[in-house]
């Protein structure tokens, strides 16, 4: 692989249940879910596995859903504040559009915050690993330049806080 790139897939933290008539995009993290992501066993532990140089180069993409945006903010607190780009394909669970966005970026490290089953399907598509992402789970992949199915490597996986 000539230009190794890193993809870090993050499932949003524990979210509140939708109230009648509430759009799914407006569901927030629960107070306990927010606290778990920021606790010592949360993202601080997961992202300690990523070297400092990758932290400084990482871009953060997130579903526009409130719970994913809140989770992305917790990621930014763990790796250093930076802009969070809303990527609708993460909410829409459009893997082809997501892979097109990966192909189009020159970022060496992308942190993508989204939902299941999307995170599980993209991991399986890229590296063949079948994982079950609990809220706040994080998977790190070394991407193959082509993003061909099963050609990327799963470097590590940390189940969400509290599991």
PDB file of C-alpha atoms in Angstrom:
ATOM      1  CA  UNK A   1       0.000   0.000   0.000  1.00  0.00           C
ATOM      2  CA  UNK A   2       1.605   3.252  -1.091  1.00  0.00           C
ATOM      3  CA  UNK A   3      -0.317   5.816   0.978  1.00  0.00           C
ATOM      4  CA  UNK A   4      -1.693   4.187   4.094  1.00  0.00           C
ATOM      5  CA  UNK A   5      -4.754   6.011   5.314  1.00  0.00           C
ATOM      6  CA  UNK A   6      -6.692   5.429   8.485  1.00  0.00           C
ATOM      7  CA  UNK A   7     -10.456   5.256   8.922  1.00  0.00           C
ATOM      8  CA  UNK A   8     -11.898   5.296  12.416  1.00  0.00           C
ATOM      9  CA  UNK A   9     -15.566   4.324  12.579  1.00  0.00           C
ATOM     10  CA  UNK A  10     -17.525   5.392  15.669  1.00  0.00           C
ATOM     11  CA  UNK A  11     -21.074   4.497  16.598  1.00  0.00           C
ATOM     12  CA  UNK A  12     -22.864   7.313  18.423  1.00  0.00           C
ATOM     13  CA  UNK A  13     -23.324   6.972  22.165  1.00  0.00           C
ATOM     14  CA  UNK A  14     -26.463   5.857  23.993  1.00  0.00           C
ATOM     15  CA  UNK A  15     -29.417   7.892  22.745  1.00  0.00           C
ATOM     16  CA  UNK A  16     -32.789   8.748  24.169  1.00  0.00           C
ATOM     17  CA  UNK A  17     -35.850   7.022  22.815  1.00  0.00           C
ATOM     18  CA  UNK A  18     -37.866   8.995  20.289  1.00  0.00           C
ATOM     19  CA  UNK A  19     -40.934  10.695  21.655  1.00  0.00           C
ATOM     20  CA  UNK A  20     -44.129  10.448  19.594  1.00  0.00           C
ATOM     21  CA  UNK A  21     -43.802  12.729  16.584  1.00  0.00           C
ATOM     22  CA  UNK A  22     -40.095  13.425  17.202  1.00  0.00           C
ATOM     23  CA  UNK A  23     -37.953  13.186  14.069  1.00  0.00           C
ATOM     24  CA  UNK A  24     -35.228  10.566  14.436  1.00  0.00           C
ATOM     25  CA  UNK A  25     -32.566  13.184  13.642  1.00  0.00           C
ATOM     26  CA  UNK A  26     -33.502  15.123  16.796  1.00  0.00           C
ATOM     27  CA  UNK A  27     -32.821  12.317  19.264  1.00  0.00           C
ATOM     28  CA  UNK A  28     -30.148  13.362  21.748  1.00  0.00           C
ATOM     29  CA  UNK A  29     -27.603  11.367  23.707  1.00  0.00           C
ATOM     30  CA  UNK A  30     -28.799  10.453  27.181  1.00  0.00           C
ATOM     31  CA  UNK A  31     -26.998  12.184  30.061  1.00  0.00           C
ATOM     32  CA  UNK A  32     -25.462   8.809  30.983  1.00  0.00           C
ATOM     33  CA  UNK A  33     -24.459   8.269  27.344  1.00  0.00           C
ATOM     34  CA  UNK A  34     -22.700  11.636  27.228  1.00  0.00           C
ATOM     35  CA  UNK A  35     -20.930  10.959  30.523  1.00  0.00           C
ATOM     36  CA  UNK A  36     -19.784   7.496  29.386  1.00  0.00           C
ATOM     37  CA  UNK A  37     -18.117   8.881  26.252  1.00  0.00           C
ATOM     38  CA  UNK A  38     -16.200  11.460  28.304  1.00  0.00           C
ATOM     39  CA  UNK A  39     -15.287   9.125  31.196  1.00  0.00           C
ATOM     40  CA  UNK A  40     -11.724   7.726  31.460  1.00  0.00           C
ATOM     41  CA  UNK A  41     -12.944   4.417  29.994  1.00  0.00           C
ATOM     42  CA  UNK A  42     -14.672   6.187  27.086  1.00  0.00           C
ATOM     43  CA  UNK A  43     -13.103   7.920  24.107  1.00  0.00           C
ATOM     44  CA  UNK A  44      -9.957   8.831  26.044  1.00  0.00           C
ATOM     45  CA  UNK A  45      -9.191   5.097  26.215  1.00  0.00           C
ATOM     46  CA  UNK A  46     -10.206   4.322  22.633  1.00  0.00           C
ATOM     47  CA  UNK A  47      -8.375   7.224  21.029  1.00  0.00           C
ATOM     48  CA  UNK A  48      -5.240   6.636  23.122  1.00  0.00           C
ATOM     49  CA  UNK A  49      -4.651   3.827  20.594  1.00  0.00           C
ATOM     50  CA  UNK A  50      -4.264   6.433  17.822  1.00  0.00           C
ATOM     51  CA  UNK A  51      -0.847   8.096  17.677  1.00  0.00           C
ATOM     52  CA  UNK A  52      -0.557  11.834  18.278  1.00  0.00           C
ATOM     53  CA  UNK A  53       0.449  12.541  14.683  1.00  0.00           C
ATOM     54  CA  UNK A  54      -2.759  10.915  13.431  1.00  0.00           C
ATOM     55  CA  UNK A  55      -4.727  12.976  15.994  1.00  0.00           C
ATOM     56  CA  UNK A  56      -3.322  16.164  14.538  1.00  0.00           C
ATOM     57  CA  UNK A  57      -4.214  15.177  10.955  1.00  0.00           C
ATOM     58  CA  UNK A  58      -7.637  13.648  11.576  1.00  0.00           C
ATOM     59  CA  UNK A  59     -10.794  15.108  10.084  1.00  0.00           C
ATOM     60  CA  UNK A  60     -14.120  14.379  11.737  1.00  0.00           C
ATOM     61  CA  UNK A  61     -17.194  13.520   9.709  1.00  0.00           C
ATOM     62  CA  UNK A  62     -20.524  12.894  11.411  1.00  0.00           C
ATOM     63  CA  UNK A  63     -24.094  12.114  10.591  1.00  0.00           C
ATOM     64  CA  UNK A  64     -26.201  15.272  10.855  1.00  0.00           C
ATOM     65  CA  UNK A  65     -28.345  13.553  13.525  1.00  0.00           C
ATOM     66  CA  UNK A  66     -28.057  15.313  16.893  1.00  0.00           C
ATOM     67  CA  UNK A  67     -26.796  12.210  18.754  1.00  0.00           C
ATOM     68  CA  UNK A  68     -24.012  11.716  16.191  1.00  0.00           C
ATOM     69  CA  UNK A  69     -23.054  15.408  16.322  1.00  0.00           C
ATOM     70  CA  UNK A  70     -22.885  15.211  20.134  1.00  0.00           C
ATOM     71  CA  UNK A  71     -20.733  12.079  19.888  1.00  0.00           C
ATOM     72  CA  UNK A  72     -18.468  13.771  17.344  1.00  0.00           C
ATOM     73  CA  UNK A  73     -17.997  16.654  19.789  1.00  0.00           C
ATOM     74  CA  UNK A  74     -16.855  14.128  22.429  1.00  0.00           C
ATOM     75  CA  UNK A  75     -14.398  12.710  19.853  1.00  0.00           C
ATOM     76  CA  UNK A  76     -13.075  16.229  19.199  1.00  0.00           C
ATOM     77  CA  UNK A  77     -12.569  16.699  22.945  1.00  0.00           C
ATOM     78  CA  UNK A  78     -10.567  13.452  23.038  1.00  0.00           C
ATOM     79  CA  UNK A  79      -8.318  14.166  20.024  1.00  0.00           C
ATOM     80  CA  UNK A  80      -8.248  17.960  19.935  1.00  0.00           C
ATOM     81  CA  UNK A  81     -10.889  20.413  18.848  1.00  0.00           C
ATOM     82  CA  UNK A  82     -11.475  20.822  15.122  1.00  0.00           C
ATOM     83  CA  UNK A  83     -14.420  21.348  12.790  1.00  0.00           C
ATOM     84  CA  UNK A  84     -16.972  18.581  12.455  1.00  0.00           C
ATOM     85  CA  UNK A  85     -18.277  18.088   8.944  1.00  0.00           C
ATOM     86  CA  UNK A  86     -21.860  16.828   8.636  1.00  0.00           C
ATOM     87  CA  UNK A  87     -22.041  14.037   6.062  1.00  0.00           C
ATOM     88  CA  UNK A  88     -25.666  13.168   5.183  1.00  0.00           C
ATOM     89  CA  UNK A  89     -24.700   9.765   3.753  1.00  0.00           C
ATOM     90  CA  UNK A  90     -23.801   8.662   7.292  1.00  0.00           C
ATOM     91  CA  UNK A  91     -27.399   9.229   8.417  1.00  0.00           C
ATOM     92  CA  UNK A  92     -28.825   7.869   5.166  1.00  0.00           C
ATOM     93  CA  UNK A  93     -26.590   4.797   5.533  1.00  0.00           C
ATOM     94  CA  UNK A  94     -25.404   5.156   1.934  1.00  0.00           C
ATOM     95  CA  UNK A  95     -22.152   3.182   1.802  1.00  0.00           C
ATOM     96  CA  UNK A  96     -21.432   4.006  -1.838  1.00  0.00           C
ATOM     97  CA  UNK A  97     -21.671   7.755  -1.203  1.00  0.00           C
ATOM     98  CA  UNK A  98     -19.512   7.352   1.911  1.00  0.00           C
ATOM     99  CA  UNK A  99     -16.819   5.462  -0.009  1.00  0.00           C
ATOM    100  CA  UNK A 100     -16.958   8.125  -2.740  1.00  0.00           C
ATOM    101  CA  UNK A 101     -16.335  10.777  -0.053  1.00  0.00           C
ATOM    102  CA  UNK A 102     -13.375   8.743   1.239  1.00  0.00           C
ATOM    103  CA  UNK A 103     -11.969   8.504  -2.282  1.00  0.00           C
ATOM    104  CA  UNK A 104     -12.382  12.263  -2.759  1.00  0.00           C
ATOM    105  CA  UNK A 105     -10.638  13.371   0.440  1.00  0.00           C
ATOM    106  CA  UNK A 106      -6.894  13.707   0.776  1.00  0.00           C
ATOM    107  CA  UNK A 107      -7.147  13.364   4.579  1.00  0.00           C
ATOM    108  CA  UNK A 108      -4.760  10.767   5.980  1.00  0.00           C
ATOM    109  CA  UNK A 109      -7.081  10.011   8.901  1.00  0.00           C
ATOM    110  CA  UNK A 110     -10.889  10.202   8.855  1.00  0.00           C
ATOM    111  CA  UNK A 111     -13.031   9.724  11.947  1.00  0.00           C
ATOM    112  CA  UNK A 112     -16.617   8.958  10.886  1.00  0.00           C
ATOM    113  CA  UNK A 113     -19.407   9.042  13.482  1.00  0.00           C
ATOM    114  CA  UNK A 114     -22.623   7.321  12.540  1.00  0.00           C
ATOM    115  CA  UNK A 115     -25.160   4.635  13.219  1.00  0.00           C
ATOM    116  CA  UNK A 116     -25.734   0.908  13.018  1.00  0.00           C
ATOM    117  CA  UNK A 117     -26.101  -1.115  10.920  1.00  0.00           C
ATOM    118  CA  UNK A 118     -24.047   1.217   8.683  1.00  0.00           C
ATOM    119  CA  UNK A 119     -20.858   1.064  10.790  1.00  0.00           C
ATOM    120  CA  UNK A 120     -21.022  -2.730  10.890  1.00  0.00           C
ATOM    121  CA  UNK A 121     -21.704  -3.041   7.141  1.00  0.00           C
ATOM    122  CA  UNK A 122     -18.873  -0.693   6.131  1.00  0.00           C
ATOM    123  CA  UNK A 123     -16.420  -2.534   8.395  1.00  0.00           C
ATOM    124  CA  UNK A 124     -17.448  -5.860   6.905  1.00  0.00           C
ATOM    125  CA  UNK A 125     -17.301  -4.497   3.350  1.00  0.00           C
ATOM    126  CA  UNK A 126     -13.846  -2.958   3.724  1.00  0.00           C
ATOM    127  CA  UNK A 127     -12.051  -5.605   5.755  1.00  0.00           C
ATOM    128  CA  UNK A 128     -14.344  -8.615   6.046  1.00  0.00           C
ATOM    129  CA  UNK A 129     -14.686  -8.328   9.833  1.00  0.00           C
ATOM    130  CA  UNK A 130     -18.114  -8.933  11.343  1.00  0.00           C
ATOM    131  CA  UNK A 131     -18.367  -6.715  14.406  1.00  0.00           C
ATOM    132  CA  UNK A 132     -21.237  -5.722  16.652  1.00  0.00           C
ATOM    133  CA  UNK A 133     -20.948  -2.014  17.482  1.00  0.00           C
ATOM    134  CA  UNK A 134     -22.477  -1.137  20.848  1.00  0.00           C
ATOM    135  CA  UNK A 135     -23.109   2.579  21.570  1.00  0.00           C
ATOM    136  CA  UNK A 136     -19.747   4.387  21.532  1.00  0.00           C
ATOM    137  CA  UNK A 137     -17.839   1.500  19.892  1.00  0.00           C
ATOM    138  CA  UNK A 138     -14.786   2.420  17.802  1.00  0.00           C
ATOM    139  CA  UNK A 139     -13.088   0.480  14.981  1.00  0.00           C
ATOM    140  CA  UNK A 140      -9.820   1.516  13.348  1.00  0.00           C
ATOM    141  CA  UNK A 141      -9.034   0.386   9.794  1.00  0.00           C
ATOM    142  CA  UNK A 142      -5.983   0.805   7.596  1.00  0.00           C
ATOM    143  CA  UNK A 143      -7.503   1.517   4.220  1.00  0.00           C
ATOM    144  CA  UNK A 144      -6.487  -0.128   1.001  1.00  0.00           C
ATOM    145  CA  UNK A 145      -5.879   2.543  -1.660  1.00  0.00           C
ATOM    146  CA  UNK A 146      -8.669   1.142  -3.837  1.00  0.00           C
ATOM    147  CA  UNK A 147     -11.236   0.717  -1.049  1.00  0.00           C
ATOM    148  CA  UNK A 148     -11.959  -2.655  -2.634  1.00  0.00           C
ATOM    149  CA  UNK A 149     -14.018  -5.137  -0.622  1.00  0.00           C
ATOM    150  CA  UNK A 150     -12.048  -7.051   2.024  1.00  0.00           C
ATOM    151  CA  UNK A 151      -8.714  -5.393   1.121  1.00  0.00           C
ATOM    152  CA  UNK A 152      -8.399  -3.061   4.133  1.00  0.00           C
ATOM    153  CA  UNK A 153      -7.114  -4.181   7.537  1.00  0.00           C
ATOM    154  CA  UNK A 154      -8.875  -4.019  10.892  1.00  0.00           C
ATOM    155  CA  UNK A 155      -6.231  -2.611  13.255  1.00  0.00           C
ATOM    156  CA  UNK A 156      -8.264  -2.583  16.467  1.00  0.00           C
ATOM    157  CA  UNK A 157     -11.791  -2.511  17.856  1.00  0.00           C
ATOM    158  CA  UNK A 158     -12.950  -1.157  21.208  1.00  0.00           C
ATOM    159  CA  UNK A 159     -16.488  -1.940  22.316  1.00  0.00           C
ATOM    160  CA  UNK A 160     -18.419   1.052  23.632  1.00  0.00           C
ATOM    161  CA  UNK A 161     -18.021   2.271  27.215  1.00  0.00           C
ATOM    162  CA  UNK A 162     -19.775   0.226  29.814  1.00  0.00           C
ATOM    163  CA  UNK A 163     -19.740  -3.046  27.864  1.00  0.00           C
TER     164      UNK A 163
END
